[in-house]
Coordinates of C-alpha atoms (C1' of nucleotides) in Angstrom, one line a residue:
Chain A
M15 CA 8.9 101.5 119.5
T16 CA 7.0 103.6 116.9
S17 CA 6.5 101.8 113.7
T18 CA 8.1 98.7 112.2
T19 CA 8.9 100.9 109.2
A20 CA 12.1 99.0 108.7
R21 CA 14.7 99.7 106.0
A22 CA 12.4 102.2 104.3
A23 CA 15.1 103.6 102.0
G24 CA 16.3 100.6 100.3
R25 CA 14.6 101.2 97.0
A26 CA 15.4 97.8 95.5
S27 CA 14.6 95.6 98.5
E28 CA 11.5 97.7 99.0
R29 CA 10.4 97.0 95.5
A30 CA 11.0 93.3 95.9
L31 CA 9.1 93.3 99.1
A32 CA 6.1 95.1 97.7
D33 CA 6.1 93.0 94.6
L34 CA 6.2 89.7 96.4
R35 CA 3.7 90.7 98.9
T36 CA 1.1 91.8 96.4
A37 CA 1.8 88.8 94.3
I38 CA 1.1 86.6 97.3
L39 CA -1.9 88.6 98.5
D40 CA -3.5 88.8 95.1
G41 CA -3.1 85.1 94.7
D42 CA -0.7 85.3 91.7
L43 CA 1.6 83.2 93.8
A44 CA -0.5 80.2 94.9
A45 CA -0.2 78.9 98.4
G46 CA 2.6 76.3 98.5
A47 CA 4.3 77.8 95.5
H48 CA 8.0 77.8 95.4
V49 CA 9.6 81.3 95.3
G50 CA 13.1 81.1 94.0
E51 CA 15.6 83.8 94.6
V52 CA 17.2 83.9 91.2
E53 CA 13.9 83.6 89.4
T54 CA 12.4 86.5 91.4
A55 CA 15.5 88.6 91.0
E56 CA 15.5 88.2 87.3
R57 CA 11.9 89.0 87.0
L58 CA 12.4 92.3 88.8
G59 CA 15.7 93.1 87.3
L60 CA 17.5 93.0 90.6
S61 CA 20.2 91.0 92.2
R62 CA 19.5 88.2 94.7
T63 CA 20.5 90.3 97.7
P64 CA 17.4 92.5 98.0
V65 CA 15.2 89.6 97.1
R66 CA 16.7 87.7 100.0
E67 CA 16.0 90.5 102.3
A68 CA 12.5 90.7 101.1
L69 CA 11.9 87.0 101.6
T70 CA 13.4 87.2 105.2
R71 CA 10.9 89.9 106.0
L72 CA 8.0 88.1 104.5
A73 CA 8.9 85.1 106.5
A74 CA 8.8 87.1 109.6
E75 CA 5.4 88.3 108.6
G76 CA 4.4 84.7 108.1
L77 CA 3.5 85.0 104.4
V78 CA 6.3 82.6 103.3
E79 CA 8.1 79.8 105.0
L80 CA 11.8 79.4 104.6
E81 CA 13.5 76.0 104.6
A82 CA 17.2 75.8 104.7
H83 CA 18.8 75.2 101.3
R84 CA 15.4 74.6 100.0
G85 CA 14.1 78.0 99.5
A86 CA 10.9 79.8 100.2
R87 CA 7.4 78.6 99.9
V88 CA 4.2 80.6 100.1
T89 CA 2.5 79.8 103.4
R90 CA -0.4 77.4 103.2
F91 CA -3.1 78.1 105.7
S92 CA -5.0 75.1 107.1
R93 CA -8.5 75.2 108.5
A94 CA -7.1 75.1 112.0
D95 CA -4.7 78.0 111.2
L96 CA -7.6 80.0 110.0
D97 CA -9.5 79.2 113.1
G98 CA -6.6 80.2 115.3
I99 CA -6.3 83.5 113.4
F100 CA -10.0 84.3 114.0
D101 CA -9.3 83.6 117.7
V102 CA -6.7 86.3 117.7
R103 CA -8.8 88.7 115.7
L104 CA -11.7 88.1 118.1
A105 CA -9.5 88.9 121.0
L106 CA -8.0 92.0 119.6
E107 CA -10.1 93.7 117.0
P108 CA -13.2 94.3 119.1
R109 CA -10.9 95.9 121.7
A110 CA -9.3 98.1 119.1
T111 CA -12.7 99.0 117.7
A112 CA -13.9 100.0 121.1
R113 CA -10.9 102.2 121.6
A114 CA -11.4 103.9 118.3
A115 CA -14.6 105.5 119.7
A116 CA -12.4 107.7 121.9
H117 CA -10.2 109.0 119.1
A118 CA -12.2 109.1 115.9
T119 CA -12.9 112.6 114.6
P120 CA -16.0 113.4 112.5
A121 CA -13.8 113.5 109.4
D122 CA -12.6 110.0 110.2
L123 CA -16.1 108.8 110.7
D124 CA -17.2 110.3 107.4
A125 CA -14.4 108.5 105.6
L126 CA -15.3 105.2 107.3
E127 CA -19.0 105.7 106.5
A128 CA -18.2 106.4 102.9
L129 CA -16.3 103.2 102.7
A130 CA -19.0 101.2 104.4
R131 CA -21.7 102.7 102.1
R132 CA -19.7 102.1 99.0
M133 CA -19.2 98.5 100.0
Q134 CA -22.9 98.1 100.4
E135 CA -23.5 99.3 96.9
L136 CA -20.8 97.1 95.4
G137 CA -22.1 94.1 97.4
A138 CA -25.8 94.5 96.6
P139 CA -27.2 91.8 94.3
G140 CA -27.7 93.0 90.8
P141 CA -25.7 94.0 87.7
G142 CA -23.6 96.5 89.7
Q143 CA -22.3 93.8 92.1
D144 CA -18.5 93.6 92.2
L145 CA -17.3 91.2 94.8
D146 CA -13.7 91.5 93.8
A147 CA -13.6 95.3 94.5
L148 CA -14.8 94.6 98.0
V149 CA -11.5 93.0 99.1
E150 CA -9.5 96.2 98.8
L151 CA -12.2 98.4 100.4
N152 CA -12.6 95.9 103.3
R153 CA -8.9 96.0 103.9
D154 CA -9.0 99.7 104.0
F155 CA -11.9 99.8 106.4
H156 CA -10.3 97.5 108.9
A157 CA -7.0 99.2 108.6
R158 CA -8.4 102.7 109.2
L159 CA -10.3 101.4 112.2
L160 CA -7.2 99.8 113.6
D161 CA -5.3 103.0 113.1
L162 CA -7.9 105.0 115.0
A163 CA -7.4 102.8 118.1
H164 CA -4.1 104.5 118.6
A165 CA -2.7 101.2 119.9
P166 CA 0.5 100.4 117.9
A167 CA 1.3 97.3 119.9
L168 CA -2.1 96.0 119.3
A169 CA -1.9 96.7 115.6
A170 CA 1.5 95.1 115.4
A171 CA 0.2 91.9 117.1
L172 CA -2.7 91.7 114.7
G173 CA -0.7 92.6 111.7
T174 CA 1.8 89.9 112.2
V175 CA -0.7 87.1 112.3
V176 CA -3.7 88.4 110.4
H177 CA -3.0 88.9 106.8
T178 CA -6.5 90.0 106.0
P179 CA -6.2 89.7 102.2
V180 CA -4.9 86.1 102.6
V181 CA -7.7 85.3 105.0
T182 CA -10.3 87.3 103.1
R183 CA -9.0 86.9 99.7
T184 CA -12.5 86.8 98.2
F185 CA -16.0 87.6 99.2
R186 CA -17.3 84.9 96.9
A187 CA -17.5 82.5 99.7
Y188 CA -20.2 84.5 101.4
D189 CA -23.8 83.5 100.8
P190 CA -26.2 86.5 100.2
D191 CA -27.4 86.6 103.8
S192 CA -24.0 86.5 105.4
L193 CA -22.7 89.1 102.9
A194 CA -25.5 91.5 103.7
R195 CA -24.9 91.0 107.4
S196 CA -21.2 91.6 107.0
L197 CA -21.7 94.9 105.1
A198 CA -24.3 96.1 107.4
H199 CA -21.9 95.5 110.3
H200 CA -19.5 98.1 108.8
V201 CA -22.3 100.7 108.8
E202 CA -23.3 99.8 112.3
I203 CA -19.8 100.1 113.6
V204 CA -19.7 103.6 112.2
A205 CA -23.0 104.4 113.9
A206 CA -21.7 103.1 117.2
L207 CA -18.6 105.2 116.9
R208 CA -20.7 108.3 116.1
A209 CA -22.6 107.6 119.3
G210 CA -19.3 107.4 121.1
D211 CA -20.2 104.0 122.4
G212 CA -17.1 101.8 122.3
D213 CA -18.8 98.8 123.8
W214 CA -21.4 98.8 121.1
A215 CA -18.8 99.2 118.4
G216 CA -16.7 96.4 119.9
A217 CA -19.8 94.1 120.1
V218 CA -20.6 94.7 116.4
M219 CA -17.0 93.9 115.5
R220 CA -17.4 90.6 117.4
C221 CA -20.5 89.9 115.4
H222 CA -18.7 90.8 112.2
L223 CA -15.9 88.4 113.0
G224 CA -18.2 85.6 114.1
N225 CA -20.1 85.9 110.8
A226 CA -16.9 85.9 108.8
R227 CA -15.5 82.9 110.7
A228 CA -18.6 80.9 110.0
V229 CA -18.2 81.6 106.3
M230 CA -14.5 81.1 106.1
V231 CA -13.9 78.3 108.5
G232 CA -17.4 76.7 108.7
A233 CA -19.3 75.5 111.7
R234 CA -17.4 75.4 114.9
Chain B
M28 CA 1.7 78.1 108.8
T29 CA 3.5 76.1 111.4
S30 CA 6.2 78.0 113.1
T31 CA 8.2 81.1 112.2
T32 CA 11.2 79.0 112.4
A33 CA 12.7 80.6 109.3
R34 CA 16.1 80.0 107.8
A35 CA 16.8 77.4 110.5
A36 CA 19.9 75.9 109.0
G37 CA 22.0 79.0 108.3
R38 CA 24.5 78.4 111.0
A39 CA 26.1 81.8 110.7
S40 CA 23.0 83.9 110.5
E41 CA 21.5 81.8 113.3
R42 CA 24.4 82.5 115.5
A43 CA 24.2 86.2 114.8
L44 CA 20.5 86.2 115.5
A45 CA 20.9 84.3 118.8
D46 CA 23.8 86.4 119.9
L47 CA 22.2 89.7 119.2
R48 CA 18.9 88.6 120.7
T49 CA 20.4 87.5 124.0
A50 CA 22.6 90.6 124.1
I51 CA 19.5 92.8 123.9
L52 CA 17.4 90.7 126.2
D53 CA 20.1 90.5 128.8
G54 CA 20.6 94.2 128.7
D55 CA 24.2 94.0 127.4
L56 CA 23.0 96.2 124.5
A57 CA 21.2 99.1 126.2
A58 CA 18.0 100.5 124.8
G59 CA 18.8 103.0 122.2
A60 CA 22.3 101.7 121.6
H61 CA 23.6 101.6 118.0
V62 CA 24.2 98.2 116.5
G63 CA 26.7 98.5 113.7
E64 CA 26.9 95.8 111.1
V65 CA 30.6 95.7 110.7
E66 CA 31.2 96.0 114.4
T67 CA 28.9 93.0 115.1
A68 CA 30.3 91.0 112.2
E69 CA 33.8 91.4 113.5
R70 CA 32.8 90.6 117.0
L71 CA 31.3 87.3 115.9
G72 CA 33.9 86.6 113.2
L73 CA 31.3 86.6 110.4
S74 CA 30.7 88.7 107.4
R75 CA 28.1 91.4 107.3
T76 CA 25.6 89.4 105.3
P77 CA 24.3 87.1 108.1
V78 CA 24.4 90.0 110.5
R79 CA 22.2 92.0 108.2
E80 CA 19.8 89.1 108.0
A81 CA 19.7 88.8 111.8
L82 CA 19.0 92.5 112.1
T83 CA 16.2 92.4 109.6
R84 CA 14.6 89.6 111.6
L85 CA 15.1 91.3 114.9
A86 CA 13.5 94.4 113.4
A87 CA 10.5 92.3 112.4
E88 CA 10.3 91.1 116.0
G89 CA 10.4 94.7 117.2
L90 CA 13.6 94.4 119.2
V91 CA 15.6 96.8 117.0
E92 CA 14.6 99.6 114.7
L93 CA 16.2 100.2 111.3
E94 CA 16.7 103.6 109.9
A95 CA 17.8 103.9 106.3
H96 CA 21.5 104.4 105.9
R97 CA 21.7 105.1 109.6
G98 CA 21.8 101.6 110.9
A99 CA 20.0 99.7 113.7
R100 CA 19.2 100.9 117.2
V101 CA 17.9 98.8 120.1
T102 CA 14.2 99.6 120.5
R103 CA 13.4 102.0 123.4
F104 CA 10.1 101.2 125.1
S105 CA 8.2 104.2 126.4
R106 CA 5.7 104.0 129.2
A107 CA 2.9 104.2 126.6
D108 CA 4.5 101.4 124.7
L109 CA 4.6 99.2 127.8
D110 CA 1.0 100.0 128.5
G111 CA 0.0 99.0 125.0
I112 CA 1.9 95.8 125.4
F113 CA 0.0 95.0 128.6
D114 CA -3.2 95.6 126.7
V115 CA -2.2 93.0 124.2
R116 CA -1.1 90.6 126.9
L117 CA -4.4 91.1 128.7
A118 CA -6.4 90.3 125.6
L119 CA -4.5 87.2 124.7
E120 CA -2.7 85.5 127.6
P121 CA -5.8 84.9 129.7
R122 CA -7.4 83.3 126.7
A123 CA -4.4 81.1 126.1
T124 CA -4.3 80.2 129.8
A125 CA -7.9 79.1 129.7
R126 CA -7.3 77.0 126.6
A127 CA -4.3 75.3 128.3
A128 CA -6.8 73.7 130.7
A129 CA -8.0 71.4 127.9
H130 CA -4.6 70.2 126.9
A131 CA -2.3 70.1 129.9
T132 CA -1.3 66.6 131.0
P133 CA -0.5 65.8 134.7
A134 CA 3.2 65.8 133.7
D135 CA 2.8 69.3 132.2
L136 CA 1.1 70.5 135.4
D137 CA 3.8 68.9 137.6
A138 CA 6.5 70.8 135.6
L139 CA 4.6 74.0 135.9
E140 CA 4.0 73.6 139.6
A141 CA 7.7 72.9 140.2
L142 CA 8.5 76.1 138.4
A143 CA 5.9 78.0 140.4
R144 CA 7.1 76.6 143.7
R145 CA 10.8 77.2 142.9
M146 CA 9.9 80.8 142.1
Q147 CA 8.2 81.2 145.4
E148 CA 11.3 80.0 147.2
L149 CA 13.6 82.3 145.3
G150 CA 11.3 85.2 145.8
A151 CA 10.7 84.7 149.5
P152 CA 12.3 87.5 151.6
G153 CA 15.5 86.4 153.4
P154 CA 19.0 85.3 152.6
G155 CA 18.0 82.9 149.9
Q156 CA 16.2 85.5 147.8
D157 CA 17.5 85.7 144.3
L158 CA 15.4 88.1 142.2
D159 CA 17.6 87.9 139.2
A160 CA 17.0 84.1 138.9
L161 CA 13.3 84.7 138.7
V162 CA 13.5 86.3 135.3
E163 CA 14.4 83.2 133.5
L164 CA 12.0 81.0 135.4
N165 CA 9.2 83.4 134.8
R166 CA 9.9 83.4 131.1
D167 CA 9.9 79.6 131.2
F168 CA 6.6 79.5 133.0
H169 CA 4.8 81.7 130.7
A170 CA 6.3 80.1 127.6
R171 CA 5.2 76.6 128.8
L172 CA 1.7 77.9 129.5
L173 CA 1.5 79.5 126.1
D174 CA 2.7 76.3 124.5
L175 CA 0.0 74.3 126.3
A176 CA -2.7 76.4 124.7
H177 CA -2.0 74.7 121.3
A178 CA -2.7 78.0 119.6
P179 CA 0.2 78.9 117.3
A180 CA -1.4 82.0 115.9
L181 CA -2.1 83.3 119.3
A182 CA 1.5 82.5 120.4
A183 CA 2.8 84.3 117.3
A184 CA 0.8 87.4 117.9
L185 CA 2.0 87.5 121.5
G186 CA 5.6 86.7 120.6
T187 CA 5.9 89.5 118.1
V188 CA 4.9 92.2 120.5
V189 CA 5.7 90.9 123.9
H190 CA 9.3 90.3 124.6
T191 CA 8.9 89.3 128.1
P192 CA 12.5 89.7 129.1
V193 CA 12.5 93.2 127.8
V194 CA 9.3 94.0 129.6
T195 CA 10.1 92.1 132.7
R196 CA 13.8 92.4 132.8
T197 CA 13.9 92.5 136.5
F198 CA 11.7 91.7 139.5
R199 CA 13.4 94.4 141.5
A200 CA 10.6 96.8 140.7
Y201 CA 8.2 94.8 142.7
D202 CA 7.4 95.8 146.2
P203 CA 7.1 92.8 148.6
D204 CA 3.3 92.6 148.5
S205 CA 3.1 92.7 144.7
L206 CA 5.9 90.2 144.4
A207 CA 4.2 87.7 146.8
R208 CA 0.9 88.2 144.9
S209 CA 2.6 87.6 141.5
L210 CA 4.3 84.4 142.6
A211 CA 1.1 83.1 144.3
H212 CA -0.7 83.7 141.0
H213 CA 1.6 81.2 139.3
V214 CA 0.7 78.5 141.9
E215 CA -3.0 79.4 141.6
I216 CA -2.9 79.1 137.9
V217 CA -1.6 75.6 138.2
A218 CA -4.3 74.8 140.7
A219 CA -7.0 76.1 138.4
L220 CA -5.6 74.0 135.5
R221 CA -5.5 70.9 137.7
A222 CA -9.2 71.6 138.4
G223 CA -9.7 71.7 134.7
D224 CA -11.3 75.1 135.1
G225 CA -10.1 77.3 132.2
D226 CA -12.2 80.3 133.3
W227 CA -10.6 80.3 136.7
A228 CA -7.1 80.0 135.2
G229 CA -7.8 82.8 132.8
A230 CA -9.1 85.0 135.6
V231 CA -5.9 84.4 137.6
M232 CA -3.8 85.3 134.6
R233 CA -5.8 88.6 134.3
C234 CA -5.0 89.3 137.9
H235 CA -1.4 88.4 137.3
L236 CA -1.1 90.8 134.5
G237 CA -3.0 93.6 136.2
N238 CA -0.6 93.3 139.1
A239 CA 2.4 93.3 136.9
R240 CA 1.1 96.3 134.9
A241 CA 0.6 98.3 138.1
V242 CA 4.2 97.6 139.0
M243 CA 5.8 98.2 135.6
V244 CA 3.6 101.0 134.3
G245 CA 2.2 102.6 137.4
A246 CA -1.3 103.7 138.2
R247 CA -3.6 103.8 135.2
Chain C
dG23 C1' 29.8 135.6 116.3
dT24 C1' 26.7 132.9 113.6
dC25 C1' 25.0 130.9 109.6
dT26 C1' 25.9 128.3 105.4
dC27 C1' 28.1 125.6 102.3
dC28 C1' 31.3 122.0 101.0
dG29 C1' 34.2 118.1 101.5
dG30 C1' 35.8 113.9 103.8
dC31 C1' 34.5 110.0 106.4
dG32 C1' 31.9 106.2 107.9
dT33 C1' 27.9 103.9 107.4
dT34 C1' 24.5 101.1 104.9
dG35 C1' 22.6 99.2 100.2
dT36 C1' 23.5 96.3 96.3
dG37 C1' 25.9 93.2 93.1
dT38 C1' 28.7 89.3 92.2
dG39 C1' 31.5 85.0 93.0
dC40 C1' 32.3 80.8 95.3
dA41 C1' 31.2 77.1 98.6
dA42 C1' 27.9 74.0 100.9
dC43 C1' 23.8 71.7 101.0
dG44 C1' 19.8 69.1 99.3
dT45 C1' 17.6 66.6 95.6
dA46 C1' 16.7 63.9 91.7
dG47 C1' 18.1 60.7 88.3
dG48 C1' 20.6 56.9 86.5
dG49 C1' 23.3 53.0 87.3
dT50 C1' 24.6 48.9 89.7
dG51 C1' 24.3 45.0 92.8
dC52 C1' 21.4 41.7 94.9
Chain D
dG9 C1' 12.3 43.5 89.7
dC10 C1' 13.6 46.1 93.6
dA11 C1' 16.6 48.6 96.6
dC12 C1' 20.6 51.2 97.3
dC13 C1' 24.3 54.2 96.2
dC14 C1' 26.6 57.6 93.7
dT15 C1' 27.0 61.4 90.8
dA16 C1' 25.5 65.7 88.7
dC17 C1' 22.6 69.6 88.9
dG18 C1' 20.2 73.4 90.9
dT19 C1' 19.5 75.8 94.8
dT20 C1' 20.6 78.6 98.8
dG21 C1' 24.3 80.5 102.4
dC22 C1' 28.1 83.3 102.9
dA23 C1' 32.0 86.5 101.9
dC24 C1' 33.8 90.3 99.6
dA25 C1' 33.9 94.6 96.7
dC26 C1' 32.0 98.7 95.1
dA27 C1' 28.4 102.3 95.1
dA28 C1' 25.2 105.5 97.3
dC29 C1' 23.7 107.9 101.1
dG30 C1' 23.9 110.6 105.5
dC31 C1' 26.5 113.0 108.9
dC32 C1' 29.9 115.8 111.0
dG33 C1' 33.6 119.2 110.9
dG34 C1' 36.0 123.1 109.0
dA35 C1' 36.3 127.1 106.2
dG36 C1' 34.3 131.0 104.4
dA37 C1' 30.9 134.9 104.0
dC38 C1' 27.8 138.0 106.1

DNA sequence: GTCTCCGGCGTTGTGTGCAACGTAGGGTGC
DNA sequence: GCACCCTACGTTGCACACAACGCCGGAGAC
């Protein structure tokens, strides 16, 4: 059990998978939208077969839902779903963050810190603010952190349920205080990791997720 | 995001999926065994198409691994993998167990207790001992408990990574003391739930998993 | 004797055609 | 006017055929 690499070679099915995934994650395919096989196949210049395979895999990831003879629909996340997802994140990500303390090299930490600082710049109020650019950087930050935990099973469990870009599709929902807190958390996590203190890093991650949950889901 | 039911109607692909899954979980397909598409299709009297779909989904679940142009192999779990899986279980199952306290009805608890008692009977040393029968009952117990948590995202995260029957394919690895402890834990969990004490129930589950980890993985 | 190259074989990857299922619309009966 | 049925359409589900790729074995050269 190494990676869920899956049918990596299939160029066509891989293309269909990547295309559909980004389309969903970027919001080009709205939640609840119908994803037809022929329609998608024609758009990509492929046959239905690789598209079918891509849809099957996306369904396994939870990004689309398949109804027999009725096709695929982009998954719609309810408030309760979001809340449940934060439960899982809170159970797993702080643990992963804590573990990262034992494995992160100085180079890893430098890269993480660069990301965290860049996010603070882009998130700072003013003419240079670019909330949209934060999404991708945020995804990268959390992905790197997860990778540093060296816990593939944990990463798999998180990955299946938490589609960060779907959950955190935008930072526009954040009020200025919450946003500042969130971006400061990233920096603090790096500091905790530099100190080799996994407990501290995990605690910051718990704060980070609590803050995000309040913004995305609302009061508990 | 309700359930990962997926292409529920497809009778053929559903059959292929069920067949392969049970074959793997029951050990008929050994870890590392090659699963050919044509071979499987002929065995089930189907074409390769539904078999392919089943394999794709099993790969997403982590039960098989797909290598491009080289087919599917039954996933082989290393000691480190097992350990990682227990990490995830320890992070999620106690939480789910605690949540079950809020939702379980007396009828649910009676059913759980019946399972726990029956397992104690079957596990007791003597002529009536049937360690093989425990596997299925154990799966049932944990599944019901997880269901009572009313936390679909949590269940999904667990389900993707933890294939209980693969992990706990046999109770023969348990020494008498560990086995007795494990079966007593089930009963204690029910008692804690009856008391409405989620913290207690979660703590027992942590014990239960710690005990299992020691048996399956060995000393930490 | 060993290493390398090449060809055959078996596998998976993809495209296409047909059948089955679900749905929506119009028509008919009450 | 309303409810029900029936038909036609569009979709997905499955099977089959062909192409592409990887692997293994044999022959040749060094």
